Amino acid sequence: MASGNHTVVYFSEQVVVLLSCALSFVGSSLILLTYCVWSDLRTTPRKLLVFLSVADWLSAVSYAFGVWKSFRGDSLDCVVQGAISTFANTSSFFWTVAIAVYLYVFIVRSSQRLADNLVLIFHVVSWGVPLIITVAAVSLNKIGYDASEVSVGWCWVRIQAQDRVLWMLLTGKIWEFLAYITLPVLYILIKRHIHIAHVALSEYRPILANRPPSQAFSSMADVKLTLIPIMFIILRIWSTVRFVLLLADSSVRQNPVLVTLHGIGNTLQGAANCIMFVLCTQPIRKRLCSALCLCCKHRAEAQYSDIVPHRLQPGQDTLIRKEEGSTGQAQTR
């Protein structure tokens, strides 16, 4: 299964991971599309979700290219792909934590002004820090072929680098570990606060139930954002397991099942977010279904208008209408 310091990526694993990348690409694109089309969805929490989706979209594209190429050595496209995926993946970590911090300040601290003021800081940190780390890694020739030891065909930290563990930590793993600690704490505090608030306001539920549906749906969408940290941990844990196994020099890291789970986990974030915040959000799902039905209707009408004039000679359409009218009268009788 493995040859020396190299993990073999089988064709079946490539297909599964590429499918995961495609789903994430579509899911992230749908989140961006719904945000652009419907202005009433442009709340700050959903805007943060859009920024996360941009990072996940970029990750999906770069990972798909890496899995499709299945690099066998250092090359220019390997370095470019590794740099893009490193930046996007690290940015995704920061935006996931940023969303949890925003919700904590907004819900627990009840300070919308402070939460909104943090958005600029989120941009500086979530885009700036990954960019600085990536530029430094590329400049020092640390990004390149990693023999799929902690990847699934794509490039990351050069496996031959003497300080590869340090750069693996700096370009992703240390932020991943911090997210594992930070996100559950913030998530528990948010859920605890929401539970206490629901109990305290139970006597006012009949009044709250009369709020406009749009406000109720917006609140539900904001609360759903707390599910992002949980999904993050479920998806990312497999790459962490392989990293720990690499440090322990265990051959288990080359197990095909673990490799496949790693590939799916690293690339499915965009699809998971789309399922939670688009397909499983009733008002957005209704709008998508209505838009799809309307599009199909217009397409059918366009096809009919293109076909009928070519098939009917002048005057035949009037004759057909008369025949249809007489047939309808006969059936009525």
CSV table of C-alpha atoms in Angstrom, one decimal:
chain,number,residue,atom,x,y,z
A,1,MET,CA,0.0,0.0,0.0
A,2,ALA,CA,2.8,2.4,0.7
A,3,SER,CA,6.3,2.6,-0.7
A,4,GLY,CA,8.8,4.1,1.7
A,5,ASN,CA,7.8,7.7,2.7
A,6,HIS,CA,4.9,7.9,0.4
A,7,THR,CA,1.2,7.2,0.8
A,8,VAL,CA,-0.5,5.7,-2.3
A,9,VAL,CA,-3.7,7.5,-3.3
A,10,TYR,CA,-5.9,5.0,-5.1
A,11,PHE,CA,-8.2,5.9,-8.0
A,12,SER,CA,-11.3,5.2,-6.0
A,13,GLU,CA,-10.1,7.6,-3.3
A,14,GLN,CA,-9.5,10.2,-5.9
A,15,VAL,CA,-13.0,9.8,-7.3
A,16,VAL,CA,-14.6,10.1,-3.8
A,17,VAL,CA,-12.6,13.2,-2.9
A,18,LEU,CA,-13.2,14.9,-6.3
A,19,LEU,CA,-17.0,14.3,-5.8
A,20,SER,CA,-16.6,15.9,-2.3
A,21,CYS,CA,-14.8,18.9,-3.9
A,22,ALA,CA,-17.6,19.3,-6.5
A,23,LEU,CA,-20.3,19.2,-3.8
A,24,SER,CA,-18.4,21.8,-1.8
A,25,PHE,CA,-17.9,24.0,-4.9
A,26,VAL,CA,-21.6,23.9,-5.7
A,27,GLY,CA,-22.6,24.4,-2.0
A,28,SER,CA,-20.3,27.4,-1.5
A,29,SER,CA,-21.5,28.9,-4.8
A,30,LEU,CA,-25.1,28.5,-3.8
A,31,ILE,CA,-24.5,30.3,-0.5
A,32,LEU,CA,-22.9,33.2,-2.4
A,33,LEU,CA,-25.7,33.3,-5.0
A,34,THR,CA,-28.5,33.4,-2.4
A,35,TYR,CA,-26.7,36.1,-0.5
A,36,CYS,CA,-26.3,38.2,-3.7
A,37,VAL,CA,-29.8,37.7,-5.0
A,38,TRP,CA,-31.9,38.2,-1.9
A,39,SER,CA,-31.1,41.4,0.0
A,40,ASP,CA,-33.1,40.6,3.1
A,41,LEU,CA,-30.7,37.7,3.8
A,42,ARG,CA,-27.8,40.1,4.2
A,43,THR,CA,-27.5,40.0,7.9
A,44,THR,CA,-24.0,40.3,9.5
A,45,PRO,CA,-23.9,36.6,10.6
A,46,ARG,CA,-24.8,35.4,7.1
A,47,LYS,CA,-22.2,37.9,5.7
A,48,LEU,CA,-19.6,36.1,7.8
A,49,LEU,CA,-20.9,32.8,6.4
A,50,VAL,CA,-20.3,34.2,2.9
A,51,PHE,CA,-16.7,35.0,3.7
A,52,LEU,CA,-16.2,31.5,5.1
A,53,SER,CA,-17.8,30.2,1.9
A,54,VAL,CA,-15.3,32.1,-0.2
A,55,ALA,CA,-12.5,30.4,1.6
A,56,ASP,CA,-14.2,27.0,1.3
A,57,TRP,CA,-14.8,27.6,-2.4
A,58,LEU,CA,-11.2,28.4,-3.0
A,59,SER,CA,-10.2,25.3,-0.9
A,60,ALA,CA,-12.5,23.1,-2.9
A,61,VAL,CA,-11.0,24.3,-6.3
A,62,SER,CA,-7.4,24.0,-5.2
A,63,TYR,CA,-7.9,20.6,-3.5
A,64,ALA,CA,-9.7,19.3,-6.6
A,65,PHE,CA,-6.8,20.3,-8.8
A,66,GLY,CA,-4.4,18.6,-6.5
A,67,VAL,CA,-6.4,15.4,-6.2
A,68,TRP,CA,-6.9,15.3,-10.0
A,69,LYS,CA,-3.2,15.8,-10.7
A,70,SER,CA,-2.1,13.5,-7.8
A,71,PHE,CA,1.4,15.0,-7.7
A,72,ARG,CA,4.4,12.7,-7.7
A,73,GLY,CA,7.1,15.3,-7.1
A,74,ASP,CA,7.9,19.0,-6.8
A,75,SER,CA,6.8,21.3,-9.7
A,76,LEU,CA,5.6,24.9,-10.2
A,77,ASP,CA,1.9,23.9,-10.3
A,78,CYS,CA,2.4,21.8,-7.1
A,79,VAL,CA,3.8,24.9,-5.3
A,80,VAL,CA,1.0,27.1,-6.6
A,81,GLN,CA,-1.7,24.6,-5.6
A,82,GLY,CA,-0.2,24.1,-2.2
A,83,ALA,CA,0.0,27.8,-1.6
A,84,ILE,CA,-3.6,28.5,-2.6
A,85,SER,CA,-4.9,25.6,-0.5
A,86,THR,CA,-2.8,26.6,2.5
A,87,PHE,CA,-4.1,30.1,2.4
A,88,ALA,CA,-7.7,29.1,1.9
A,89,ASN,CA,-7.7,26.3,4.4
A,90,THR,CA,-6.1,28.5,7.1
A,91,SER,CA,-8.5,31.3,6.3
A,92,SER,CA,-11.4,28.9,6.7
A,93,PHE,CA,-10.1,28.1,10.3
A,94,PHE,CA,-10.0,31.8,11.2
A,95,TRP,CA,-13.5,32.6,9.7
A,96,THR,CA,-15.0,29.6,11.5
A,97,VAL,CA,-13.7,31.0,14.8
A,98,ALA,CA,-14.7,34.5,13.9
A,99,ILE,CA,-18.3,33.4,13.4
A,100,ALA,CA,-18.3,31.8,16.8
A,101,VAL,CA,-16.8,34.9,18.4
A,102,TYR,CA,-19.3,37.2,16.7
A,103,LEU,CA,-22.2,35.0,17.9
A,104,TYR,CA,-20.8,35.0,21.4
A,105,VAL,CA,-20.5,38.8,21.6
A,106,PHE,CA,-23.9,39.3,19.9
A,107,ILE,CA,-25.9,36.7,21.8
A,108,VAL,CA,-24.2,36.3,25.1
A,109,ARG,CA,-22.8,39.8,25.6
A,110,SER,CA,-25.8,41.3,24.0
A,111,SER,CA,-23.7,43.9,22.2
A,112,GLN,CA,-24.5,44.2,18.5
A,113,ARG,CA,-22.3,47.4,18.2
A,114,LEU,CA,-19.3,45.6,19.5
A,115,ALA,CA,-20.0,42.5,17.4
A,116,ASP,CA,-20.3,44.6,14.3
A,117,ASN,CA,-17.1,46.5,15.1
A,118,LEU,CA,-15.2,43.2,15.3
A,119,VAL,CA,-16.0,42.5,11.6
A,120,LEU,CA,-13.1,44.7,10.4
A,121,ILE,CA,-10.7,42.9,12.8
A,122,PHE,CA,-12.0,39.6,11.5
A,123,HIS,CA,-11.1,40.6,7.9
A,124,VAL,CA,-7.6,41.7,8.9
A,125,VAL,CA,-6.9,38.5,10.9
A,126,SER,CA,-8.7,36.0,8.7
A,127,TRP,CA,-7.2,37.1,5.4
A,128,GLY,CA,-4.0,38.8,6.6
A,129,VAL,CA,-2.5,36.1,8.9
A,130,PRO,CA,-3.0,33.2,6.4
A,131,LEU,CA,-1.6,35.4,3.6
A,132,ILE,CA,1.6,36.3,5.7
A,133,ILE,CA,2.1,32.7,6.7
A,134,THR,CA,1.6,31.4,3.1
A,135,VAL,CA,4.0,34.0,1.6
A,136,ALA,CA,6.6,33.2,4.2
A,137,ALA,CA,6.3,29.5,3.5
A,138,VAL,CA,6.6,29.9,-0.2
A,139,SER,CA,9.5,32.3,0.1
A,140,LEU,CA,11.4,29.9,2.3
A,141,ASN,CA,10.7,27.0,-0.1
A,142,LYS,CA,8.6,25.1,2.4
A,143,ILE,CA,5.5,24.5,0.2
A,144,GLY,CA,5.7,21.5,-2.2
A,145,TYR,CA,5.4,17.8,-2.6
A,146,ASP,CA,4.4,16.1,0.7
A,147,ALA,CA,4.0,12.5,-0.6
A,148,SER,CA,0.4,12.5,0.6
A,149,GLU,CA,1.6,11.8,4.1
A,150,VAL,CA,-0.8,14.4,5.5
A,151,SER,CA,-2.8,15.1,2.4
A,152,VAL,CA,-4.7,13.2,-0.3
A,153,GLY,CA,-2.8,13.9,-3.5
A,154,TRP,CA,-2.5,17.6,-3.1
A,155,CYS,CA,0.6,19.5,-2.1
A,156,TRP,CA,1.3,21.1,1.2
A,157,VAL,CA,4.5,21.3,3.3
A,158,ARG,CA,7.5,19.8,1.6
A,159,ILE,CA,8.0,16.4,3.1
A,160,GLN,CA,11.8,16.7,2.7
A,161,ALA,CA,12.0,19.9,4.7
A,162,GLN,CA,13.9,19.3,8.0
A,163,ASP,CA,11.6,21.6,9.9
A,164,ARG,CA,8.4,20.2,8.2
A,165,VAL,CA,6.6,19.6,11.5
A,166,LEU,CA,7.1,23.3,12.5
A,167,TRP,CA,5.7,24.5,9.2
A,168,MET,CA,2.8,22.0,9.3
A,169,LEU,CA,1.9,23.6,12.6
A,170,LEU,CA,2.3,27.2,11.3
A,171,THR,CA,0.4,26.6,8.0
A,172,GLY,CA,-2.6,24.9,9.6
A,173,LYS,CA,-2.4,22.5,12.4
A,174,ILE,CA,-1.7,24.9,15.3
A,175,TRP,CA,-4.8,26.9,14.2
A,176,GLU,CA,-6.8,23.7,13.9
A,177,PHE,CA,-5.8,22.7,17.4
A,178,LEU,CA,-6.8,26.1,18.8
A,179,ALA,CA,-10.1,25.9,17.0
A,180,TYR,CA,-10.8,22.5,18.6
A,181,ILE,CA,-10.4,24.2,22.0
A,182,THR,CA,-12.0,27.6,21.3
A,183,LEU,CA,-15.1,26.5,19.3
A,184,PRO,CA,-16.6,24.1,21.8
A,185,VAL,CA,-16.2,26.6,24.7
A,186,LEU,CA,-17.9,29.4,22.7
A,187,TYR,CA,-20.6,27.0,21.4
A,188,ILE,CA,-21.4,25.7,24.9
A,189,LEU,CA,-21.6,29.3,26.3
A,190,ILE,CA,-23.9,30.4,23.5
A,191,LYS,CA,-26.2,27.4,23.8
A,192,ARG,CA,-26.3,27.8,27.6
A,193,HIS,CA,-27.3,31.5,27.2
A,194,ILE,CA,-30.0,30.7,24.7
A,195,HIS,CA,-31.4,28.0,26.9
A,196,ILE,CA,-31.5,30.3,29.9
A,197,ALA,CA,-33.1,33.1,27.8
A,198,HIS,CA,-35.8,30.7,26.5
A,199,VAL,CA,-36.7,29.6,30.1
A,200,ALA,CA,-36.8,33.2,31.4
A,201,LEU,CA,-39.0,34.4,28.5
A,202,SER,CA,-41.4,31.4,28.5
A,203,GLU,CA,-44.3,33.6,29.8
A,204,TYR,CA,-43.9,35.9,26.8
A,205,ARG,CA,-43.9,33.2,24.1
A,206,PRO,CA,-47.5,34.0,23.0
A,207,ILE,CA,-46.4,37.5,22.3
A,208,LEU,CA,-43.2,36.4,20.6
A,209,ALA,CA,-45.1,34.0,18.4
A,210,ASN,CA,-46.9,37.0,16.8
A,211,ARG,CA,-43.7,38.4,15.4
A,212,PRO,CA,-43.5,38.8,11.6
A,213,PRO,CA,-42.4,35.5,10.0
A,214,SER,CA,-39.3,37.1,8.4
A,215,GLN,CA,-37.9,38.0,11.9
A,216,ALA,CA,-38.5,34.5,13.2
A,217,PHE,CA,-36.8,33.0,10.2
A,218,SER,CA,-33.8,35.4,10.6
A,219,SER,CA,-33.5,34.4,14.2
A,220,MET,CA,-33.5,30.7,13.3
A,221,ALA,CA,-30.9,31.3,10.7
A,222,ASP,CA,-28.6,33.1,13.1
A,223,VAL,CA,-29.0,30.3,15.7
A,224,LYS,CA,-28.1,27.7,13.1
A,225,LEU,CA,-24.7,29.4,12.7
A,226,THR,CA,-23.8,27.8,16.0
A,227,LEU,CA,-23.8,24.4,14.2
A,228,ILE,CA,-20.7,25.5,12.2
A,229,PRO,CA,-18.2,24.7,15.0
A,230,ILE,CA,-19.6,21.2,15.5
A,231,MET,CA,-19.5,20.5,11.8
A,232,PHE,CA,-16.0,21.8,11.6
A,233,ILE,CA,-14.7,19.4,14.3
A,234,ILE,CA,-16.5,16.4,12.7
A,235,LEU,CA,-15.0,17.1,9.3
A,236,ARG,CA,-11.5,18.2,10.4
A,237,ILE,CA,-10.7,15.6,13.0
A,238,TRP,CA,-9.4,13.0,10.4
A,239,SER,CA,-6.6,15.3,9.1
A,240,THR,CA,-5.6,15.8,12.7
A,241,VAL,CA,-5.5,12.1,13.4
A,242,ARG,CA,-3.3,11.5,10.3
A,243,PHE,CA,-1.0,14.3,11.5
A,244,VAL,CA,-0.6,12.8,14.9
A,245,LEU,CA,0.0,9.4,13.4
A,246,LEU,CA,2.7,11.0,11.2
A,247,LEU,CA,4.4,12.3,14.3
A,248,ALA,CA,4.2,8.9,15.8
A,249,ASP,CA,5.6,7.4,12.6
A,250,SER,CA,2.6,5.0,12.4
A,251,SER,CA,1.7,3.3,9.2
A,252,VAL,CA,-2.0,3.5,10.1
A,253,ARG,CA,-1.9,7.0,8.6
A,254,GLN,CA,-1.8,5.2,5.2
A,255,ASN,CA,-5.0,3.3,5.8
A,256,PRO,CA,-7.3,3.8,2.7
A,257,VAL,CA,-10.3,4.4,4.9
A,258,LEU,CA,-8.5,7.1,7.0
A,259,VAL,CA,-7.1,8.7,3.8
A,260,THR,CA,-10.6,8.8,2.3
A,261,LEU,CA,-12.1,10.3,5.4
A,262,HIS,CA,-9.4,12.9,5.5
A,263,GLY,CA,-10.0,13.8,1.9
A,264,ILE,CA,-13.8,14.1,2.4
A,265,GLY,CA,-13.4,16.1,5.7
A,266,ASN,CA,-11.0,18.6,4.3
A,267,THR,CA,-13.1,19.3,1.2
A,268,LEU,CA,-16.8,19.0,2.3
A,269,GLN,CA,-17.1,22.1,4.5
A,270,GLY,CA,-18.8,24.2,1.8
A,271,ALA,CA,-21.4,21.5,1.0
A,272,ALA,CA,-22.1,21.0,4.7
A,273,ASN,CA,-22.7,24.7,5.2
A,274,CYS,CA,-25.0,24.8,2.2
A,275,ILE,CA,-27.1,21.9,3.5
A,276,MET,CA,-27.5,23.6,6.9
A,277,PHE,CA,-28.0,27.2,5.9
A,278,VAL,CA,-29.6,26.9,2.4
A,279,LEU,CA,-31.4,23.5,1.9
A,280,CYS,CA,-32.4,23.1,5.5
A,281,THR,CA,-33.6,26.7,5.9
A,282,GLN,CA,-37.3,26.8,4.9
A,283,PRO,CA,-37.6,30.3,3.5
A,284,ILE,CA,-34.5,30.0,1.4
A,285,ARG,CA,-35.5,26.5,0.2
A,286,LYS,CA,-39.0,27.8,-0.8
A,287,ARG,CA,-37.4,30.7,-2.8
A,288,LEU,CA,-35.1,28.3,-4.5
A,289,CYS,CA,-37.9,26.0,-5.4
A,290,SER,CA,-40.0,28.9,-6.7
A,291,ALA,CA,-37.1,30.2,-8.7
A,292,LEU,CA,-36.4,26.8,-10.2
A,293,CYS,CA,-40.1,26.3,-11.1
A,294,LEU,CA,-40.3,29.7,-12.7
A,295,CYS,CA,-37.1,29.1,-14.7
A,296,CYS,CA,-38.4,25.8,-15.9
A,297,LYS,CA,-41.7,27.4,-16.9
A,298,HIS,CA,-39.9,30.2,-18.9
A,299,ARG,CA,-37.7,27.6,-20.6
A,300,ALA,CA,-40.7,25.5,-21.6
A,301,GLU,CA,-42.5,28.6,-23.0
A,302,ALA,CA,-39.4,29.6,-24.9
A,303,GLN,CA,-39.0,26.2,-26.4
A,304,TYR,CA,-42.7,26.1,-27.4
A,305,SER,CA,-42.5,29.6,-29.0
A,306,ASP,CA,-39.4,28.4,-31.0
A,307,ILE,CA,-40.9,25.1,-32.2
A,308,VAL,CA,-44.6,26.0,-32.9
A,309,PRO,CA,-43.9,28.8,-35.5
A,310,HIS,CA,-41.7,26.5,-37.5
A,311,ARG,CA,-44.2,23.6,-37.6
A,312,LEU,CA,-47.3,25.6,-38.4
A,313,GLN,CA,-48.0,27.2,-41.7
A,314,PRO,CA,-49.7,30.6,-41.9
A,315,GLY,CA,-53.3,30.3,-40.9
A,316,GLN,CA,-52.9,26.8,-39.4
A,317,ASP,CA,-52.8,28.2,-35.8
A,318,THR,CA,-56.2,29.7,-36.2
A,319,LEU,CA,-57.6,26.5,-37.7
A,320,ILE,CA,-56.2,24.5,-34.7
A,321,ARG,CA,-57.7,26.9,-32.2
A,322,LYS,CA,-61.2,26.5,-33.9
A,323,GLU,CA,-60.8,22.7,-33.9
A,324,GLU,CA,-59.8,22.7,-30.2
A,325,GLY,CA,-62.8,24.9,-29.4
A,326,SER,CA,-65.3,22.7,-31.2
A,327,THR,CA,-63.8,19.6,-29.6
A,328,GLY,CA,-64.2,21.2,-26.1
A,329,GLN,CA,-67.8,22.0,-26.8
A,330,ALA,CA,-68.5,18.4,-28.0
A,331,GLN,CA,-66.9,17.0,-24.8
A,332,THR,CA,-69.0,19.4,-22.7
A,333,ARG,CA,-72.2,18.2,-24.4
